[in-house]
Short mmCIF file of C-alpha atoms and ligand atoms in Angstrom, two decimals:
data_model
loop_
_atom_site.label_atom_id
_atom_site.label_comp_id
_atom_site.label_asym_id
_atom_site.label_seq_id
_atom_site.Cartn_x
_atom_site.Cartn_y
_atom_site.Cartn_z
CA UNK A 1 -22.72 -45.94 -92.02
CA UNK A 2 -24.25 -42.39 -91.12
CA UNK A 3 -23.07 -41.64 -87.66
CA UNK A 4 -25.83 -40.66 -84.71
CA UNK A 5 -24.99 -38.61 -82.20
CA UNK A 6 -27.84 -36.93 -79.40
CA UNK A 7 -28.35 -34.65 -77.49
CA UNK A 8 -29.75 -35.37 -74.04
CA UNK A 9 -30.67 -32.64 -71.38
CA UNK A 10 -31.91 -33.29 -68.24
CA UNK A 11 -34.49 -31.08 -67.47
CA UNK A 12 -33.70 -30.30 -63.95
CA UNK A 13 -33.04 -26.91 -64.14
CA UNK A 14 -31.85 -24.38 -67.08
CA UNK A 15 -29.41 -25.05 -69.13
CA UNK A 16 -25.90 -23.44 -68.93
CA UNK A 17 -22.75 -22.73 -71.06
CA UNK A 18 -21.43 -26.18 -70.03
CA UNK A 19 -24.41 -27.79 -71.31
CA UNK A 20 -24.15 -25.46 -74.41
CA UNK A 21 -20.70 -26.42 -75.25
CA UNK A 22 -21.23 -30.41 -74.52
CA UNK A 23 -24.42 -30.20 -77.01
CA UNK A 24 -22.15 -27.81 -79.41
CA UNK A 25 -19.42 -30.37 -79.55
CA UNK A 26 -21.51 -33.39 -80.06
CA UNK A 27 -23.86 -31.88 -82.83
CA UNK A 28 -20.93 -30.24 -84.40
CA UNK A 29 -19.37 -34.03 -84.38
CA UNK A 30 -22.28 -35.33 -85.97
CA UNK A 31 -23.11 -32.50 -88.55
CA UNK A 32 -26.00 -32.26 -87.08
CA UNK A 33 -27.37 -35.55 -87.19
CA UNK A 34 -28.56 -36.02 -83.53
CA UNK A 35 -31.72 -36.95 -81.81
CA UNK A 36 -32.75 -34.73 -79.27
CA UNK A 37 -33.57 -36.62 -75.93
CA UNK A 38 -35.71 -35.40 -72.85
CA UNK A 39 -34.13 -37.33 -70.19
CA UNK A 40 -36.66 -36.75 -67.26
CA UNK A 41 -36.78 -40.02 -65.39
CA UNK A 42 -35.76 -38.88 -62.42
CA UNK A 43 -39.60 -37.19 -61.82
CA UNK A 44 -38.79 -35.81 -58.60
CA UNK A 45 -35.93 -33.47 -60.20
CA UNK A 46 -37.66 -32.93 -63.45
CA UNK A 47 -40.31 -30.38 -64.60
CA UNK A 48 -41.79 -29.48 -67.69
CA UNK A 49 -41.01 -25.96 -67.99
CA UNK A 50 -37.32 -26.58 -68.03
CA UNK A 51 -38.08 -29.15 -71.02
CA UNK A 52 -39.34 -25.97 -72.53
CA UNK A 53 -36.62 -23.80 -71.83
CA UNK A 54 -34.15 -26.64 -72.88
CA UNK A 55 -35.89 -26.39 -76.38
CA UNK A 56 -35.61 -22.61 -76.91
CA UNK A 57 -31.91 -22.81 -75.79
CA UNK A 58 -31.58 -25.27 -78.79
CA UNK A 59 -33.04 -23.22 -81.40
CA UNK A 60 -31.63 -20.24 -79.96
CA UNK A 61 -28.25 -22.01 -80.31
CA UNK A 62 -29.36 -23.29 -83.80
CA UNK A 63 -28.27 -26.95 -82.88
CA UNK A 64 -31.75 -27.66 -85.05
CA UNK A 65 -32.57 -31.47 -84.43
CA UNK A 66 -32.67 -33.89 -87.56
CA UNK A 67 -35.20 -35.75 -86.03
CA UNK A 68 -38.12 -32.40 -85.53
CA UNK A 69 -36.33 -30.35 -87.94
CA UNK A 70 -39.74 -29.75 -89.52
CA UNK A 71 -41.82 -29.79 -86.61
CA UNK A 72 -42.87 -27.11 -83.75
CA UNK A 73 -41.98 -28.01 -80.75
CA UNK A 74 -43.19 -30.95 -80.82
CA UNK A 75 -40.97 -34.21 -79.34
CA UNK A 76 -42.44 -37.60 -80.42
CA UNK A 77 -43.41 -39.50 -77.90
CA UNK A 78 -39.51 -42.03 -78.12
CA UNK A 79 -37.49 -38.58 -77.38
CA UNK A 80 -39.31 -38.56 -73.94
CA UNK A 81 -37.57 -41.10 -71.41
CA UNK A 82 -40.26 -40.52 -69.09
CA UNK A 83 -42.74 -42.06 -71.72
CA UNK A 84 -40.34 -44.83 -72.11
CA UNK A 85 -41.16 -46.71 -68.88
CA UNK A 86 -42.55 -49.40 -69.68
CA UNK A 87 -39.83 -50.63 -72.32
CA UNK A 88 -37.22 -49.77 -69.48
CA UNK A 89 -39.47 -52.36 -67.19
CA UNK A 90 -39.59 -54.87 -69.85
CA UNK A 91 -35.47 -54.60 -70.70
CA UNK A 92 -35.44 -55.07 -65.98
CA UNK A 93 -37.47 -58.21 -66.87
CA UNK A 94 -35.19 -59.72 -69.12
CA UNK A 95 -32.08 -58.85 -67.33
CA UNK A 96 -33.87 -60.32 -64.04
CA UNK A 97 -35.12 -63.65 -65.81
CA UNK A 98 -31.59 -63.90 -67.24
CA UNK A 99 -30.28 -63.78 -63.49
CA UNK A 100 -28.48 -60.51 -64.37
CA UNK A 101 -30.85 -58.38 -62.27
CA UNK A 102 -31.52 -58.95 -58.14
CA UNK A 103 -33.56 -56.95 -56.05
CA UNK A 104 -31.91 -54.96 -52.82
CA UNK A 105 -33.39 -54.25 -49.88
CA UNK A 106 -30.06 -52.35 -49.01
CA UNK A 107 -30.40 -48.50 -47.37
CA UNK A 108 -27.95 -46.03 -48.17
CA UNK A 109 -27.10 -46.12 -44.47
CA UNK A 110 -26.52 -50.23 -45.06
CA UNK A 111 -23.66 -49.33 -48.02
CA UNK A 112 -22.06 -46.81 -46.32
CA UNK A 113 -21.41 -49.30 -43.10
CA UNK A 114 -20.50 -52.11 -45.26
CA UNK A 115 -18.43 -50.08 -47.59
CA UNK A 116 -14.76 -49.82 -46.74
CA UNK A 117 -14.18 -49.30 -50.30
CA UNK A 118 -13.30 -46.31 -52.21
CA UNK A 119 -15.94 -44.01 -53.30
CA UNK A 120 -17.02 -43.69 -57.12
CA UNK A 121 -18.43 -41.27 -59.36
CA UNK A 122 -21.88 -43.16 -58.15
CA UNK A 123 -20.93 -42.98 -54.57
CA UNK A 124 -19.91 -46.08 -52.32
CA UNK A 125 -19.39 -49.26 -54.17
CA UNK A 126 -22.12 -51.39 -53.10
CA UNK A 127 -20.56 -54.53 -51.17
CA UNK A 128 -23.15 -57.09 -52.84
CA UNK A 129 -24.81 -57.80 -49.78
CA UNK A 130 -28.49 -59.03 -51.54
CA UNK A 131 -26.83 -61.14 -54.17
CA UNK A 132 -28.44 -64.32 -54.04
CA UNK A 133 -30.60 -63.55 -51.10
CA UNK A 134 -33.63 -62.72 -52.54
CA UNK A 135 -36.15 -65.04 -54.46
CA UNK A 136 -38.10 -62.07 -56.10
CA UNK A 137 -39.27 -58.62 -55.21
CA UNK A 138 -41.96 -60.34 -53.13
CA UNK A 139 -39.56 -62.16 -51.20
CA UNK A 140 -37.21 -59.15 -50.45
CA UNK A 141 -40.61 -56.78 -49.37
CA UNK A 142 -41.94 -59.57 -47.36
CA UNK A 143 -38.69 -59.86 -45.32
CA UNK A 144 -37.86 -56.34 -44.75
CA UNK A 145 -40.49 -54.44 -45.56
CA UNK A 146 -39.03 -52.28 -48.00
CA UNK A 147 -40.09 -51.57 -51.32
CA UNK A 148 -36.14 -53.19 -52.84
CA UNK A 149 -34.59 -51.44 -55.67
CA UNK A 150 -32.76 -53.36 -58.70
CA UNK A 151 -29.34 -53.96 -59.19
CA UNK A 152 -27.12 -54.98 -62.39
CA UNK A 153 -25.46 -58.67 -61.24
CA UNK A 154 -22.34 -57.50 -62.77
CA UNK A 155 -19.38 -59.70 -63.30
CA UNK A 156 -17.37 -61.15 -65.82
CA UNK A 157 -14.50 -59.62 -67.97
CA UNK A 158 -13.64 -56.26 -67.71
CA UNK A 159 -14.84 -53.31 -70.11
CA UNK A 160 -12.92 -52.24 -72.66
CA UNK A 161 -13.40 -49.53 -74.35
CA UNK A 162 -12.09 -46.38 -76.28
CA UNK A 163 -12.16 -43.35 -75.27
CA UNK A 164 -11.33 -40.08 -78.33
CA UNK A 165 -10.05 -38.19 -75.40
CA UNK A 166 -8.58 -40.43 -73.11
CA UNK A 167 -7.90 -43.22 -74.81
CA UNK A 168 -8.54 -47.55 -74.12
CA UNK A 169 -9.91 -48.02 -70.71
CA UNK A 170 -10.28 -50.90 -69.59
CA UNK A 171 -13.00 -51.23 -66.25
CA UNK A 172 -13.22 -54.23 -63.74
CA UNK A 173 -16.73 -54.81 -62.38
CA UNK A 174 -15.43 -55.06 -59.25
CA UNK A 175 -14.04 -51.60 -59.04
CA UNK A 176 -17.34 -50.43 -59.91
CA UNK A 177 -19.55 -52.34 -58.39
CA UNK A 178 -23.52 -54.03 -58.70
CA UNK A 179 -24.93 -50.36 -59.78
CA UNK A 180 -28.89 -49.32 -60.01
CA UNK A 181 -31.09 -50.40 -62.35
CA UNK A 182 -34.46 -49.40 -61.12
CA UNK A 183 -34.88 -47.26 -58.21
CA UNK A 184 -36.57 -48.36 -55.04
CA UNK A 185 -39.19 -45.13 -55.77
CA UNK A 186 -40.27 -47.22 -58.65
CA UNK A 187 -38.63 -45.17 -61.39
CA UNK A 188 -35.67 -46.50 -63.94
CA UNK A 189 -31.82 -45.55 -63.12
CA UNK A 190 -30.48 -43.58 -65.62
CA UNK A 191 -27.96 -46.56 -66.60
CA UNK A 192 -30.50 -48.50 -67.48
CA UNK A 193 -32.49 -45.48 -69.40
CA UNK A 194 -29.74 -44.34 -71.17
CA UNK A 195 -28.06 -47.77 -71.96
CA UNK A 196 -31.42 -48.82 -73.33
CA UNK A 197 -32.09 -46.38 -75.45
CA UNK A 198 -28.26 -45.22 -76.95
CA UNK A 199 -28.81 -49.00 -77.90
CA UNK A 200 -32.63 -49.12 -79.48
CA UNK A 201 -32.40 -45.60 -81.20
CA UNK A 202 -28.61 -46.93 -83.33
CA UNK A 203 -26.86 -44.09 -81.52
CA UNK A 204 -23.42 -44.86 -83.16
CA UNK A 205 -21.60 -41.74 -81.35
CA UNK A 206 -21.46 -40.38 -77.72
CA UNK A 207 -20.24 -37.29 -76.88
CA UNK A 208 -21.04 -36.21 -73.29
CA UNK A 209 -19.42 -34.56 -69.80
CA UNK A 210 -15.85 -36.47 -68.29
CA UNK A 211 -18.13 -37.18 -65.24
CA UNK A 212 -19.74 -39.60 -67.49
CA UNK A 213 -16.52 -41.64 -68.29
CA UNK A 214 -16.72 -44.50 -65.97
CA UNK A 215 -20.82 -44.75 -66.87
CA UNK A 216 -19.94 -46.20 -70.02
CA UNK A 217 -19.03 -49.65 -68.69
CA UNK A 218 -22.03 -49.39 -67.16
CA UNK A 219 -23.70 -48.71 -70.21
CA UNK A 220 -21.81 -51.07 -72.05
CA UNK A 221 -22.40 -53.69 -69.50
CA UNK A 222 -26.15 -53.57 -69.78
CA UNK A 223 -25.95 -53.42 -73.48
CA UNK A 224 -24.18 -56.88 -73.44
CA UNK A 225 -26.33 -58.63 -71.18
CA UNK A 226 -29.48 -57.78 -73.02
CA UNK A 227 -27.35 -58.51 -76.24
CA UNK A 228 -27.98 -54.94 -77.80
CA UNK A 229 -25.23 -53.09 -79.54
CA UNK A 230 -23.30 -50.07 -78.23
CA UNK A 231 -21.95 -46.52 -79.55
CA UNK A 232 -19.21 -47.58 -81.51
CA UNK A 233 -17.40 -44.03 -80.46
CA UNK A 234 -17.44 -42.43 -77.31
CA UNK A 235 -15.63 -39.26 -76.21
CA UNK A 236 -16.02 -37.17 -72.76
CA UNK A 237 -15.56 -33.65 -72.68
CA UNK A 238 -14.04 -30.94 -70.21
CA UNK A 239 -16.08 -28.84 -67.97
CA UNK A 240 -16.74 -25.16 -68.02
CA UNK A 241 -15.89 -24.31 -64.08
CA UNK A 242 -16.71 -20.95 -62.91
CA UNK A 243 -14.61 -18.51 -61.80
CA UNK A 244 -14.34 -19.96 -58.59
CA UNK A 245 -13.18 -23.18 -59.96
CA UNK A 246 -16.14 -24.93 -59.69
CA UNK A 247 -18.08 -27.27 -62.16
CA UNK A 248 -20.78 -24.74 -63.85
CA UNK A 249 -23.92 -26.15 -62.11
CA UNK A 250 -27.57 -25.12 -62.66
CA UNK A 251 -26.96 -23.48 -59.65
CA UNK A 252 -25.23 -20.61 -61.30
CA UNK A 253 -28.08 -19.47 -62.35
CA UNK A 254 -26.97 -15.92 -64.15
CA UNK A 255 -24.94 -18.08 -66.26
CA UNK A 256 -27.95 -19.66 -67.89
CA UNK A 257 -28.47 -19.60 -71.47
CA UNK A 258 -31.81 -17.95 -70.86
CA UNK A 259 -30.54 -15.19 -68.62
CA UNK A 260 -27.30 -14.86 -71.43
CA UNK A 261 -30.18 -14.42 -74.09
CA UNK A 262 -32.40 -11.72 -71.73
CA UNK A 263 -29.59 -9.67 -70.79
CA UNK A 264 -28.33 -9.35 -74.61
CA UNK A 265 -26.22 -11.99 -75.39
CA UNK A 266 -26.21 -12.87 -78.95
CA UNK A 267 -26.77 -16.61 -79.98
CA UNK A 268 -23.56 -16.53 -82.82
CA UNK A 269 -21.31 -15.11 -79.91
CA UNK A 270 -22.15 -17.80 -77.48
CA UNK A 271 -21.09 -20.13 -79.64
CA UNK A 272 -18.30 -19.34 -81.43
CA UNK A 273 -16.97 -18.49 -78.16
CA UNK A 274 -17.76 -21.76 -76.49
CA UNK A 275 -16.28 -23.36 -79.92
CA UNK A 276 -13.07 -21.29 -78.95
CA UNK A 277 -13.35 -22.54 -75.59
CA UNK A 278 -13.05 -26.59 -76.20
CA UNK A 279 -10.00 -25.61 -78.55
CA UNK A 280 -12.08 -25.38 -82.22
CA UNK A 281 -10.87 -22.26 -83.12
CA UNK A 282 -7.76 -20.17 -82.63
CA UNK A 283 -9.85 -17.02 -81.68
CA UNK A 284 -13.34 -16.01 -80.10
CA UNK A 285 -15.55 -15.00 -83.53
CA UNK A 286 -19.23 -15.03 -83.88
CA UNK A 287 -20.44 -17.93 -85.54
CA UNK A 288 -22.96 -20.20 -86.00
CA UNK A 289 -23.11 -24.22 -85.16
CA UNK A 290 -23.49 -24.57 -88.54
CA UNK A 291 -20.29 -22.06 -89.97
CA UNK A 292 -18.52 -24.48 -87.32
CA UNK A 293 -18.71 -27.59 -88.85
CA UNK A 294 -15.32 -27.02 -90.89
CA UNK A 295 -13.56 -26.73 -88.07
CA UNK A 296 -14.19 -29.83 -85.98
CA UNK A 297 -12.15 -31.94 -85.03
CA UNK A 298 -11.59 -34.55 -82.07
CA UNK A 299 -7.81 -33.73 -81.89
CA UNK A 300 -7.80 -30.16 -81.57
CA UNK A 301 -10.16 -30.49 -78.48
CA UNK A 302 -8.90 -29.52 -75.18
CA UNK A 303 -8.52 -31.72 -72.74
CA UNK A 304 -8.13 -29.29 -69.52
CA UNK A 305 -11.80 -28.09 -68.02
CA UNK A 306 -12.06 -24.14 -69.12
CA UNK A 307 -12.63 -21.35 -66.17
CA UNK A 308 -14.85 -18.58 -67.15
CA UNK A 309 -13.79 -15.48 -65.94
CA UNK A 310 -15.10 -11.71 -65.93
CA UNK A 311 -13.59 -10.49 -69.20
CA UNK A 312 -15.32 -13.56 -71.00
CA UNK A 313 -18.67 -12.66 -69.89
CA UNK A 314 -17.94 -9.29 -70.79
CA UNK A 315 -16.99 -9.96 -74.42
CA UNK A 316 -20.27 -12.54 -74.42
CA UNK A 317 -22.45 -9.72 -73.24
CA UNK A 318 -20.93 -6.56 -74.56
CA UNK A 319 -18.34 -7.34 -76.92
CA UNK A 320 -15.66 -5.88 -74.92
CA UNK A 321 -12.13 -7.01 -75.28
CA UNK A 322 -10.84 -10.37 -73.84
N1 LIG B 1 -28.89 -36.07 -69.38
C1 LIG B 1 -27.49 -36.63 -68.94
C2 LIG B 1 -27.21 -35.22 -68.10
O1 LIG B 1 -27.80 -33.98 -68.40
C3 LIG B 1 -26.61 -36.67 -69.75
C4 LIG B 1 -26.63 -38.13 -69.94
C5 LIG B 1 -25.33 -38.73 -71.49
O2 LIG B 1 -25.15 -38.39 -71.93
O3 LIG B 1 -25.83 -40.10 -71.28
O4 LIG B 1 -26.29 -35.02 -67.51
ZN1 ZN B 2 -28.52 -54.87 -51.04
#
């Protein structure tokens, strides 16, 4: 089977070097056989101008997408999550019919107060307050006056998967709790949209930031409950940190790809640098993604975050010594 990966930017800001590195690695692992998916379901945070900018950035870095290689920047509808809401809703409904999803009227505060459990990647663990409490969304709303969210009723055996960098992981449902499938503001959750898309789009390998390691268990659980296939391979890669030791974020405007481009950085330098910082090549040298395909090897990938220093930026922007 030909591997199929994906590049899945969230257009809530400009892409930065950290995003670019994850995309480059995902692209190299799949030898360019990737789908592009714009993850813009969080409507309050996403803007079309950021989608446009993300496409420009990926073209600049020559991360051409298999699907849209011949087209201009027009994206097929199925590449844009916000145009697939009905599809996600249909899957929510089948989960609800099977008793695998239930309405939840808890506020953030209710959950904070009820939960003494440790916080995980998505915040406090939901204590299950609304499990079995409401017949349906109408019942929930009539009794509380609140529009409910929908949660995944997560029980049963642990989810076991293999991460190419971290080895075997066993995640017991109770450690993460019932997570949100559909938000109170009537939008699908990230977990549902990605779980459905990875399965329906036939994605075989997922490479993304290490912050999403535990979400893999949630997404596999959704896929199982829906009787859908899961990607066969997973790799959760380290971050690039800024000089303050913080994960690079969209607030670091100066380190956005657009800003680097405008400051005169050369795309081949950026890709070569990213490949070096990830452990794929011994010294930083300008190279295109295509030229780097042969260098990719999961075993070479660094397990540590990379701290970006001024000297690195000097090399990227002016070719000065590091
Ligand atoms: N859209 C997510 C992000 O930009 C990535 C999601 C994923 O790879 O599953 O952080
Ligand atoms: Zn609840």
